[in-house]
Amino acid sequence: MTGTLDTFGTALAAVLTVLVLLYAVGDNPLFRLAIHLFIGVAAGYAGAVAVTDVILPRLAGLGGSQSGVLVAVLLMLMLFMKISPRTAPLGNPASGFLVGVGAAVAIGGAVRGTILPQVSSAGDFFGLDFFQGSVALIGVIAVLVHFNFTARRAPNQIPERSLPIRIVSSVGQAFIAVTFGVIFAGVFSAALTALIERFKFLSSFISSFL
Amino acid sequence: MAVNPADKYHTMSFDLPPDSDDEENIPDWLKGLQSEEGFGDSGDDPFGAEPAEDSPDWLGDPDDTGVFRRPAEPEPQDVPDWLASIRQAELDASASPDQDQPDAADEEGQDWLQNIRDEEASQQEAAGEGVSSGFLDRIQSLKEQEDQPADSGDQADWLSGLDQDSGESEMSGLFSSEAEFADEPAPSGSAGFDLGDFQLEGDVPDFYASEEPAPGQRPSDPEDTFVLDDYEPEGEMPDFFSDSAGESAAAGESPDRFDDLDPGGGDAGLPNFLGSEPAEPSQPSEGFPDFSGAAPQDQAAGFSPVSEAHDAVPEDQQGWFDSTEDQEPEEDPMDWFTAEGDGDEEDVPEWVLQLEAKSPFPEVVFPDESDLDESLDLPQSQADDGSLDWMSGQAQAVAGAGFAGPAFSGDVGGGVPDWLANLQEDGEAASGEPSAPAFEDAPLIDSSEYLADAASILEPTDLPDWLTQSSPAQAPAVEPIQPVESPVESSGDTADISPAELPSWLQAMRPVEAVAPAIDLGEEEERPPGAPESVGPLAGLSDVLPAEPDVVVFGKPAVPATGNGITETIQQYARMLEAMVASEEQAPPIRRRLVALPQQIMRVVIALVLYALVFVPVFSQSRAVSLPEAAAMPAESRAVFTAVEAVPSGAPVLIAFEYQPGFSGEINAAAAAVVDHLLDKGALPVLIASQPIGPGLGDYFLQTTQSAHPAVADRKYVNLGYISGGSAALLNFAADPRAAVPLPQEDGTSRWDQPPLQSVHTIRDFALVIVLTEDPDRARAWIEQVQPYLADPQDPAAAVPLLMAVSAQAEPMVLPYYQASPQGVNGLISGTKGGAFYEAQTNTQGPAGLYWTGYNAGLIIAVLVILIGGAVNLARSVFINRRQQGAQP
């Protein structure tokens, strides 16, 4: 039985894989069918995981603390009021609590985990390698200058950045282009690896019938 | 009932003066007519004179009832010269004793007629409805009476009906022809009557002066003679009036009653029947004049004119009527008439013979009796009793006299002018019945020239009111006449013109006073005459003629407010808004993106090539391309190897599965060697995810890549599952793992109390934290929220390493955290390349080694496609630039 389900699942996965690969010839109903199935299955799986891994364990784990249960239940009911436009205002406090906490967490983590370490690291490039450090320094400065949108106003003329700023901005624009190129190469590499993995799956599926 | 208009002409046209050959005595208008050659045959318009100028005064002065009346007190000296000359000629011609009586009746004849008219006028004024309505009522009553069966064998129906009405003194009673017209359908008949009436009234001088019976055409009906006689013009009295009397006097056959009536002899005031001499009884006809029944024996209603006149004349002058009625005729009452009008030349007066000899007109060719019977269509009862025989004799007498009638024809079809045809059509349309036979068969007005001239004479403005207005009693009869108001307009296709619809340009030219309400000038109107003016430049002056209230308006006229303040601009904006709202509700059609065919072909070709070159090595499990050298392993990857090497055996290792299923192949290739290395070191994996798919992907990863390890096969790893809340959940987990992920069991215990988690109380109790993700944001969230809790505040160097196996697309954003100081990430494995390096370093065979050949093939193809595409685009741009440069001069 398990082997049959596995075989059916493998065959279904192979068919869906082929349907997705048909996107190479353009958007087509078969590709849309596969995408819709994937989205539906993923949403259903996520809901099931939320119930089994979050709600039930939380409710069971809060049994020892009545105050915590009351607060959690109260916030949950308030958030549940968002289901209807008439009762949506009742869920605003819970939503505000979630947004406030999330913003505080994100900002605090960004300052502490990204901004300060990156600023500190930018000045330490020369300690690693002169060329690499120089390129990194030039790239950082050039990109920051490129995103400088201030200019001096001249009488009867359109505000325009000075020539040195424009030159440095062009250098920063080149660094941005290289960065986007690298990111595109990483995307292509990831997609290529996914294609290879699917071909490996199809090869295994075909090999199982040979 | 057929009315023979030829008889009318007959009675009206034979009264030429006996000495008509005398050029001096002939009036000017008659001279002009006689000078025209053959007008009766040629059909030329005999009414050459301007009708408006020739219209007598009495014609242009209708009374309230619309009837043209003779002035109340006719002046004897108003007799025109031509009439006086005619009278003088008559006196000359009646030098014989036979003609003394008509001559003597010249003035007195006018007197008795004048008395009749005066009395009629007074009766009409007293009637209120006017003559028009009275005689129409009379017509209706006569019609009804005639429709009844005859009550006497000797007396015809129409005669008896008229006899009953003979006592009435109404003006309309004089017109026996009206009764005959009334026999016709109301619209046509009334129209025909009125038409003939006003034509006679308006065109009497011209008509009688110019109309001569054409050969082969019958004379007109004498009934209109009464109309003419009734509305006798003073200044333009036709000569035949006087001539008729003169002729009668000359013939010496005037009956006694005429002598009594007109002792002065025939004059202009005498009715023409006084002068008409019946030749012999002819075929009776309904259209023949009623006075044919004037024979005392029959007391015929056909002689109703006389009867009516009898009632109309004053009592002191009615003696002759009474005496006449009392007289019993010794012989056939028509004998005298037929004898007189036998047509023998011996009996013809001398002046008639002279006129015949000198007449420039062709002789009248009258139809025989059979033709008359057919055309007149008389009832057999009337035809048999011989009551109207005198008419035929009269016609023959006229024929013998050599008078030529106008171009009357028995068939009116071709001679009816357009306006008359329209009038008849309107009458038919109004009554729903065909036109009256009187108009169709019997040509009451069968001379197109005559009618055309009458139409030209009667301009719309000249029409009398009685013709255009219809009283309630005669409304159905007069209604069809309305088109006659404008004969010119009704002659064409404009009979259905909608009334009073001003064009826009004309409305714009209207004065403001015409639109704005007039100022209430009731006070001004009520001001007594002679009071001084109170406003305006004439203020203070008295006896000022009042001005038109609507013309003289002092001050700005009040303009009425229209609408509710919504201007056209506002309405336009409203329409625009409605259009915008309507357009928003309509979903725009989905525009399909069109891709050029060569581009589609190129895409398919590239895909097929890529598929083939990638699929073949994978399918063949080729390792044509060797794994990269371990020595060339990047530092971040080597840091991972170093960190894994430092993990003690049996230590819990936290592995976070934060990638999507689509990147499982790449993540598996990147992290399989690392996890395999950990499992080889004896680490106990603890799985966790901040996304719902993570726990499933973790299990799938271990079961597909690490199933050979006993820890995985024995399920000795712990899957903490999904922690919800994103960054906050990661922070909560880093701060308190046991609180963030409660692991209650059915027995009431917690999984945290079981190995390998029993030693884990904080995040730092994990020997290693590895994050598998393709999303830079999730990697940054782990770095920002968890990494700070991995460091030991007391000894920063003793921090738990945070390693990452990420997709190649996330490497550019994650690598800086590795290169940062302090490091956010202590080691990094990116994509297939990082996995291949790690496999090469650990000398294992993982997915990266399987994908490596196809991976490199795909990269090569991508590079080639990019290069070829770039070269083609460069060449294309250069070619286009050169062509543009060549095109420019």
PDB file of N, CA and C in Angstrom, chain A residues 131-200:
ATOM      1  N   PHE A 131      43.678  45.804  -1.798  1.00  0.00           N
ATOM      2  CA  PHE A 131      42.895  45.936  -3.032  1.00  0.00           C
ATOM      3  C   PHE A 131      41.413  45.696  -2.764  1.00  0.00           C
ATOM      4  N   GLN A 132      41.163  44.604  -2.036  1.00  0.00           N
ATOM      5  CA  GLN A 132      39.756  44.283  -1.768  1.00  0.00           C
ATOM      6  C   GLN A 132      39.132  45.379  -0.915  1.00  0.00           C
ATOM      7  N   GLY A 133      39.897  45.833   0.028  1.00  0.00           N
ATOM      8  CA  GLY A 133      39.406  46.909   0.879  1.00  0.00           C
ATOM      9  C   GLY A 133      39.179  48.196   0.123  1.00  0.00           C
ATOM     10  N   SER A 134      40.072  48.482  -0.812  1.00  0.00           N
ATOM     11  CA  SER A 134      39.937  49.702  -1.605  1.00  0.00           C
ATOM     12  C   SER A 134      38.705  49.632  -2.493  1.00  0.00           C
ATOM     13  N   VAL A 135      38.534  48.465  -3.116  1.00  0.00           N
ATOM     14  CA  VAL A 135      37.354  48.307  -3.979  1.00  0.00           C
ATOM     15  C   VAL A 135      36.073  48.404  -3.148  1.00  0.00           C
ATOM     16  N   ALA A 136      36.139  47.754  -1.985  1.00  0.00           N
ATOM     17  CA  ALA A 136      34.955  47.801  -1.136  1.00  0.00           C
ATOM     18  C   ALA A 136      34.661  49.233  -0.692  1.00  0.00           C
ATOM     19  N   LEU A 137      35.725  49.944  -0.330  1.00  0.00           N
ATOM     20  CA  LEU A 137      35.527  51.321   0.109  1.00  0.00           C
ATOM     21  C   LEU A 137      35.011  52.197  -1.014  1.00  0.00           C
ATOM     22  N   ILE A 138      35.606  52.046  -2.169  1.00  0.00           N
ATOM     23  CA  ILE A 138      35.146  52.861  -3.306  1.00  0.00           C
ATOM     24  C   ILE A 138      33.705  52.500  -3.666  1.00  0.00           C
ATOM     25  N   GLY A 139      33.468  51.193  -3.626  1.00  0.00           N
ATOM     26  CA  GLY A 139      32.107  50.782  -3.976  1.00  0.00           C
ATOM     27  C   GLY A 139      31.063  51.305  -3.002  1.00  0.00           C
ATOM     28  N   VAL A 140      31.381  51.245  -1.722  1.00  0.00           N
ATOM     29  CA  VAL A 140      30.420  51.741  -0.725  1.00  0.00           C
ATOM     30  C   VAL A 140      30.210  53.234  -0.880  1.00  0.00           C
ATOM     31  N   ILE A 141      31.311  53.960  -1.030  1.00  0.00           N
ATOM     32  CA  ILE A 141      31.180  55.419  -1.141  1.00  0.00           C
ATOM     33  C   ILE A 141      30.451  55.796  -2.427  1.00  0.00           C
ATOM     34  N   ALA A 142      30.825  55.127  -3.501  1.00  0.00           N
ATOM     35  CA  ALA A 142      30.204  55.460  -4.782  1.00  0.00           C
ATOM     36  C   ALA A 142      28.702  55.161  -4.766  1.00  0.00           C
ATOM     37  N   VAL A 143      28.345  54.038  -4.178  1.00  0.00           N
ATOM     38  CA  VAL A 143      26.908  53.701  -4.145  1.00  0.00           C
ATOM     39  C   VAL A 143      26.156  54.666  -3.243  1.00  0.00           C
ATOM     40  N   LEU A 144      26.764  55.051  -2.132  1.00  0.00           N
ATOM     41  CA  LEU A 144      26.090  56.020  -1.256  1.00  0.00           C
ATOM     42  C   LEU A 144      25.959  57.373  -1.930  1.00  0.00           C
ATOM     43  N   VAL A 145      26.980  57.754  -2.665  1.00  0.00           N
ATOM     44  CA  VAL A 145      26.884  59.021  -3.395  1.00  0.00           C
ATOM     45  C   VAL A 145      25.816  58.942  -4.481  1.00  0.00           C
ATOM     46  N   HIS A 146      25.724  57.792  -5.107  1.00  0.00           N
ATOM     47  CA  HIS A 146      24.706  57.652  -6.168  1.00  0.00           C
ATOM     48  C   HIS A 146      23.291  57.842  -5.608  1.00  0.00           C
ATOM     49  N   PHE A 147      23.108  57.405  -4.413  1.00  0.00           N
ATOM     50  CA  PHE A 147      21.769  57.565  -3.818  1.00  0.00           C
ATOM     51  C   PHE A 147      21.612  58.901  -3.095  1.00  0.00           C
ATOM     52  N   ASN A 148      22.525  59.821  -3.355  1.00  0.00           N
ATOM     53  CA  ASN A 148      22.393  61.168  -2.812  1.00  0.00           C
ATOM     54  C   ASN A 148      21.595  61.999  -3.808  1.00  0.00           C
ATOM     55  N   PHE A 149      20.444  62.394  -3.419  1.00  0.00           N
ATOM     56  CA  PHE A 149      19.546  63.111  -4.349  1.00  0.00           C
ATOM     57  C   PHE A 149      19.491  64.600  -4.045  1.00  0.00           C
ATOM     58  N   THR A 150      20.452  65.120  -3.357  1.00  0.00           N
ATOM     59  CA  THR A 150      20.484  66.549  -3.088  1.00  0.00           C
ATOM     60  C   THR A 150      21.352  67.228  -4.129  1.00  0.00           C
ATOM     61  N   ALA A 151      20.977  68.459  -4.462  1.00  0.00           N
ATOM     62  CA  ALA A 151      21.720  69.235  -5.442  1.00  0.00           C
ATOM     63  C   ALA A 151      21.617  70.703  -5.070  1.00  0.00           C
ATOM     64  N   ARG A 152      22.587  71.505  -5.538  1.00  0.00           N
ATOM     65  CA  ARG A 152      22.592  72.931  -5.255  1.00  0.00           C
ATOM     66  C   ARG A 152      21.751  73.644  -6.300  1.00  0.00           C
ATOM     67  N   ARG A 153      20.933  74.542  -5.817  1.00  0.00           N
ATOM     68  CA  ARG A 153      20.046  75.283  -6.709  1.00  0.00           C
ATOM     69  C   ARG A 153      20.784  76.459  -7.310  1.00  0.00           C
ATOM     70  N   ALA A 154      20.730  76.566  -8.588  1.00  0.00           N
ATOM     71  CA  ALA A 154      21.324  77.693  -9.297  1.00  0.00           C
ATOM     72  C   ALA A 154      20.207  78.587  -9.817  1.00  0.00           C
ATOM     73  N   PRO A 155      20.448  79.918  -9.857  1.00  0.00           N
ATOM     74  CA  PRO A 155      19.388  80.824 -10.321  1.00  0.00           C
ATOM     75  C   PRO A 155      19.048  80.563 -11.780  1.00  0.00           C
ATOM     76  N   ASN A 156      17.763  80.477 -12.016  1.00  0.00           N
ATOM     77  CA  ASN A 156      17.231  80.281 -13.375  1.00  0.00           C
ATOM     78  C   ASN A 156      17.757  79.027 -14.034  1.00  0.00           C
ATOM     79  N   GLN A 157      18.095  78.056 -13.240  1.00  0.00           N
ATOM     80  CA  GLN A 157      18.573  76.801 -13.812  1.00  0.00           C
ATOM     81  C   GLN A 157      17.958  75.635 -13.052  1.00  0.00           C
ATOM     82  N   ILE A 158      17.954  74.538 -13.725  1.00  0.00           N
ATOM     83  CA  ILE A 158      17.424  73.338 -13.092  1.00  0.00           C
ATOM     84  C   ILE A 158      18.437  72.836 -12.068  1.00  0.00           C
ATOM     85  N   PRO A 159      18.007  72.489 -10.852  1.00  0.00           N
ATOM     86  CA  PRO A 159      18.976  71.967  -9.853  1.00  0.00           C
ATOM     87  C   PRO A 159      19.689  70.738 -10.402  1.00  0.00           C
ATOM     88  N   GLU A 160      20.956  70.774 -10.312  1.00  0.00           N
ATOM     89  CA  GLU A 160      21.750  69.687 -10.869  1.00  0.00           C
ATOM     90  C   GLU A 160      22.954  69.434  -9.953  1.00  0.00           C
ATOM     91  N   ARG A 161      23.261  68.132  -9.829  1.00  0.00           N
ATOM     92  CA  ARG A 161      24.391  67.782  -8.984  1.00  0.00           C
ATOM     93  C   ARG A 161      25.701  68.223  -9.644  1.00  0.00           C
ATOM     94  N   SER A 162      26.658  68.423  -8.808  1.00  0.00           N
ATOM     95  CA  SER A 162      27.953  68.882  -9.321  1.00  0.00           C
ATOM     96  C   SER A 162      28.639  67.769 -10.109  1.00  0.00           C
ATOM     97  N   LEU A 163      29.643  68.141 -10.846  1.00  0.00           N
ATOM     98  CA  LEU A 163      30.317  67.175 -11.701  1.00  0.00           C
ATOM     99  C   LEU A 163      31.017  66.077 -10.898  1.00  0.00           C
ATOM    100  N   PRO A 164      31.742  66.362  -9.829  1.00  0.00           N
ATOM    101  CA  PRO A 164      32.367  65.269  -9.055  1.00  0.00           C
ATOM    102  C   PRO A 164      31.330  64.301  -8.493  1.00  0.00           C
ATOM    103  N   ILE A 165      30.239  64.838  -8.053  1.00  0.00           N
ATOM    104  CA  ILE A 165      29.197  63.965  -7.506  1.00  0.00           C
ATOM    105  C   ILE A 165      28.634  63.064  -8.600  1.00  0.00           C
ATOM    106  N   ARG A 166      28.489  63.659  -9.770  1.00  0.00           N
ATOM    107  CA  ARG A 166      27.958  62.856 -10.877  1.00  0.00           C
ATOM    108  C   ARG A 166      28.939  61.767 -11.271  1.00  0.00           C
ATOM    109  N   ILE A 167      30.238  62.042 -11.230  1.00  0.00           N
ATOM    110  CA  ILE A 167      31.243  61.024 -11.584  1.00  0.00           C
ATOM    111  C   ILE A 167      31.240  59.895 -10.566  1.00  0.00           C
ATOM    112  N   VAL A 168      31.244  60.270  -9.307  1.00  0.00           N
ATOM    113  CA  VAL A 168      31.238  59.246  -8.255  1.00  0.00           C
ATOM    114  C   VAL A 168      29.934  58.450  -8.316  1.00  0.00           C
ATOM    115  N   SER A 169      28.856  59.150  -8.613  1.00  0.00           N
ATOM    116  CA  SER A 169      27.564  58.455  -8.732  1.00  0.00           C
ATOM    117  C   SER A 169      27.596  57.438  -9.858  1.00  0.00           C
ATOM    118  N   SER A 170      28.278  57.781 -10.928  1.00  0.00           N
ATOM    119  CA  SER A 170      28.373  56.823 -12.034  1.00  0.00           C
ATOM    120  C   SER A 170      29.151  55.582 -11.603  1.00  0.00           C
ATOM    121  N   VAL A 171      30.192  55.784 -10.822  1.00  0.00           N
ATOM    122  CA  VAL A 171      30.955  54.640 -10.308  1.00  0.00           C
ATOM    123  C   VAL A 171      30.060  53.793  -9.398  1.00  0.00           C
ATOM    124  N   GLY A 172      29.329  54.427  -8.562  1.00  0.00           N
ATOM    125  CA  GLY A 172      28.412  53.698  -7.701  1.00  0.00           C
ATOM    126  C   GLY A 172      27.344  52.958  -8.506  1.00  0.00           C
ATOM    127  N   GLN A 173      26.905  53.602  -9.624  1.00  0.00           N
ATOM    128  CA  GLN A 173      25.935  52.938 -10.483  1.00  0.00           C
ATOM    129  C   GLN A 173      26.540  51.677 -11.097  1.00  0.00           C
ATOM    130  N   ALA A 174      27.804  51.722 -11.408  1.00  0.00           N
ATOM    131  CA  ALA A 174      28.473  50.536 -11.952  1.00  0.00           C
ATOM    132  C   ALA A 174      28.548  49.433 -10.906  1.00  0.00           C
ATOM    133  N   PHE A 175      28.803  49.811  -9.675  1.00  0.00           N
ATOM    134  CA  PHE A 175      28.824  48.789  -8.619  1.00  0.00           C
ATOM    135  C   PHE A 175      27.431  48.176  -8.426  1.00  0.00           C
ATOM    136  N   ILE A 176      26.467  48.968  -8.527  1.00  0.00           N
ATOM    137  CA  ILE A 176      25.096  48.444  -8.390  1.00  0.00           C
ATOM    138  C   ILE A 176      24.783  47.495  -9.533  1.00  0.00           C
ATOM    139  N   ALA A 177      25.244  47.831 -10.711  1.00  0.00           N
ATOM    140  CA  ALA A 177      25.001  46.961 -11.863  1.00  0.00           C
ATOM    141  C   ALA A 177      25.693  45.624 -11.663  1.00  0.00           C
ATOM    142  N   VAL A 178      26.909  45.680 -11.154  1.00  0.00           N
ATOM    143  CA  VAL A 178      27.631  44.435 -10.912  1.00  0.00           C
ATOM    144  C   VAL A 178      26.913  43.610  -9.852  1.00  0.00           C
ATOM    145  N   THR A 179      26.427  44.267  -8.829  1.00  0.00           N
ATOM    146  CA  THR A 179      25.712  43.554  -7.770  1.00  0.00           C
ATOM    147  C   THR A 179      24.464  42.876  -8.312  1.00  0.00           C
ATOM    148  N   PHE A 180      23.745  43.604  -9.125  1.00  0.00           N
ATOM    149  CA  PHE A 180      22.535  42.998  -9.720  1.00  0.00           C
ATOM    150  C   PHE A 180      22.916  41.842 -10.636  1.00  0.00           C
ATOM    151  N   GLY A 181      24.024  41.985 -11.340  1.00  0.00           N
ATOM    152  CA  GLY A 181      24.482  40.892 -12.194  1.00  0.00           C
ATOM    153  C   GLY A 181      24.808  39.656 -11.375  1.00  0.00           C
ATOM    154  N   VAL A 182      25.453  39.858 -10.245  1.00  0.00           N
ATOM    155  CA  VAL A 182      25.806  38.730  -9.382  1.00  0.00           C
ATOM    156  C   VAL A 182      24.543  38.088  -8.827  1.00  0.00           C
ATOM    157  N   ILE A 183      23.634  38.908  -8.450  1.00  0.00           N
ATOM    158  CA  ILE A 183      22.376  38.359  -7.928  1.00  0.00           C
ATOM    159  C   ILE A 183      21.660  37.566  -9.023  1.00  0.00           C
ATOM    160  N   PHE A 184      21.690  38.102 -10.262  1.00  0.00           N
ATOM    161  CA  PHE A 184      21.034  37.382 -11.351  1.00  0.00           C
ATOM    162  C   PHE A 184      21.755  36.063 -11.604  1.00  0.00           C
ATOM    163  N   ALA A 185      23.055  36.093 -11.501  1.00  0.00           N
ATOM    164  CA  ALA A 185      23.814  34.848 -11.688  1.00  0.00           C
ATOM    165  C   ALA A 185      23.470  33.846 -10.597  1.00  0.00           C
ATOM    166  N   GLY A 186      23.285  34.345  -9.384  1.00  0.00           N
ATOM    167  CA  GLY A 186      22.896  33.441  -8.302  1.00  0.00           C
ATOM    168  C   GLY A 186      21.496  32.893  -8.536  1.00  0.00           C
ATOM    169  N   VAL A 187      20.599  33.738  -9.045  1.00  0.00           N
ATOM    170  CA  VAL A 187      19.240  33.269  -9.346  1.00  0.00           C
ATOM    171  C   VAL A 187      19.297  32.225 -10.446  1.00  0.00           C
ATOM    172  N   PHE A 188      20.077  32.515 -11.471  1.00  0.00           N
ATOM    173  CA  PHE A 188      20.176  31.534 -12.559  1.00  0.00           C
ATOM    174  C   PHE A 188      20.798  30.236 -12.059  1.00  0.00           C
ATOM    175  N   SER A 189      21.815  30.387 -11.205  1.00  0.00           N
ATOM    176  CA  SER A 189      22.449  29.196 -10.668  1.00  0.00           C
ATOM    177  C   SER A 189      21.470  28.380  -9.831  1.00  0.00           C
ATOM    178  N   ALA A 190      20.643  29.085  -9.051  1.00  0.00           N
ATOM    179  CA  ALA A 190      19.658  28.370  -8.232  1.00  0.00           C
ATOM    180  C   ALA A 190      18.627  27.707  -9.109  1.00  0.00           C
ATOM    181  N   ALA A 191      18.193  28.409 -10.137  1.00  0.00           N
ATOM    182  CA  ALA A 191      17.195  27.821 -11.031  1.00  0.00           C
ATOM    183  C   ALA A 191      17.788  26.666 -11.799  1.00  0.00           C
ATOM    184  N   LEU A 192      19.027  26.812 -12.202  1.00  0.00           N
ATOM    185  CA  LEU A 192      19.665  25.722 -12.928  1.00  0.00           C
ATOM    186  C   LEU A 192      19.802  24.489 -12.041  1.00  0.00           C
ATOM    187  N   THR A 193      20.132  24.714 -10.813  1.00  0.00           N
ATOM    188  CA  THR A 193      20.250  23.585  -9.893  1.00  0.00           C
ATOM    189  C   THR A 193      18.898  22.926  -9.677  1.00  0.00           C
ATOM    190  N   ALA A 194      17.847  23.750  -9.579  1.00  0.00           N
ATOM    191  CA  ALA A 194      16.502  23.182  -9.432  1.00  0.00           C
ATOM    192  C   ALA A 194      16.116  22.386 -10.660  1.00  0.00           C
ATOM    193  N   LEU A 195      16.483  22.863 -11.844  1.00  0.00           N
ATOM    194  CA  LEU A 195      16.186  22.131 -13.067  1.00  0.00           C
ATOM    195  C   LEU A 195      16.929  20.805 -13.082  1.00  0.00           C
ATOM    196  N   ILE A 196      18.178  20.878 -12.681  1.00  0.00           N
ATOM    197  CA  ILE A 196      18.957  19.647 -12.661  1.00  0.00           C
ATOM    198  C   ILE A 196      18.352  18.662 -11.664  1.00  0.00           C
ATOM    199  N   GLU A 197      17.933  19.155 -10.517  1.00  0.00           N
ATOM    200  CA  GLU A 197      17.319  18.279  -9.513  1.00  0.00           C
ATOM    201  C   GLU A 197      16.051  17.648 -10.052  1.00  0.00           C
ATOM    202  N   ARG A 198      15.265  18.412 -10.806  1.00  0.00           N
ATOM    203  CA  ARG A 198      14.056  17.839 -11.387  1.00  0.00           C
ATOM    204  C   ARG A 198      14.384  16.823 -12.468  1.00  0.00           C
ATOM    205  N   PHE A 199      15.410  17.129 -13.250  1.00  0.00           N
ATOM    206  CA  PHE A 199      15.817  16.159 -14.257  1.00  0.00           C
ATOM    207  C   PHE A 199      16.330  14.885 -13.587  1.00  0.00           C
ATOM    208  N   LYS A 200      17.003  15.085 -12.458  1.00  0.00           N
ATOM    209  CA  LYS A 200      17.450  13.923 -11.699  1.00  0.00           C
ATOM    210  C   LYS A 200      16.258  13.108 -11.220  1.00  0.00           C
TER     211      LYS A 200
END
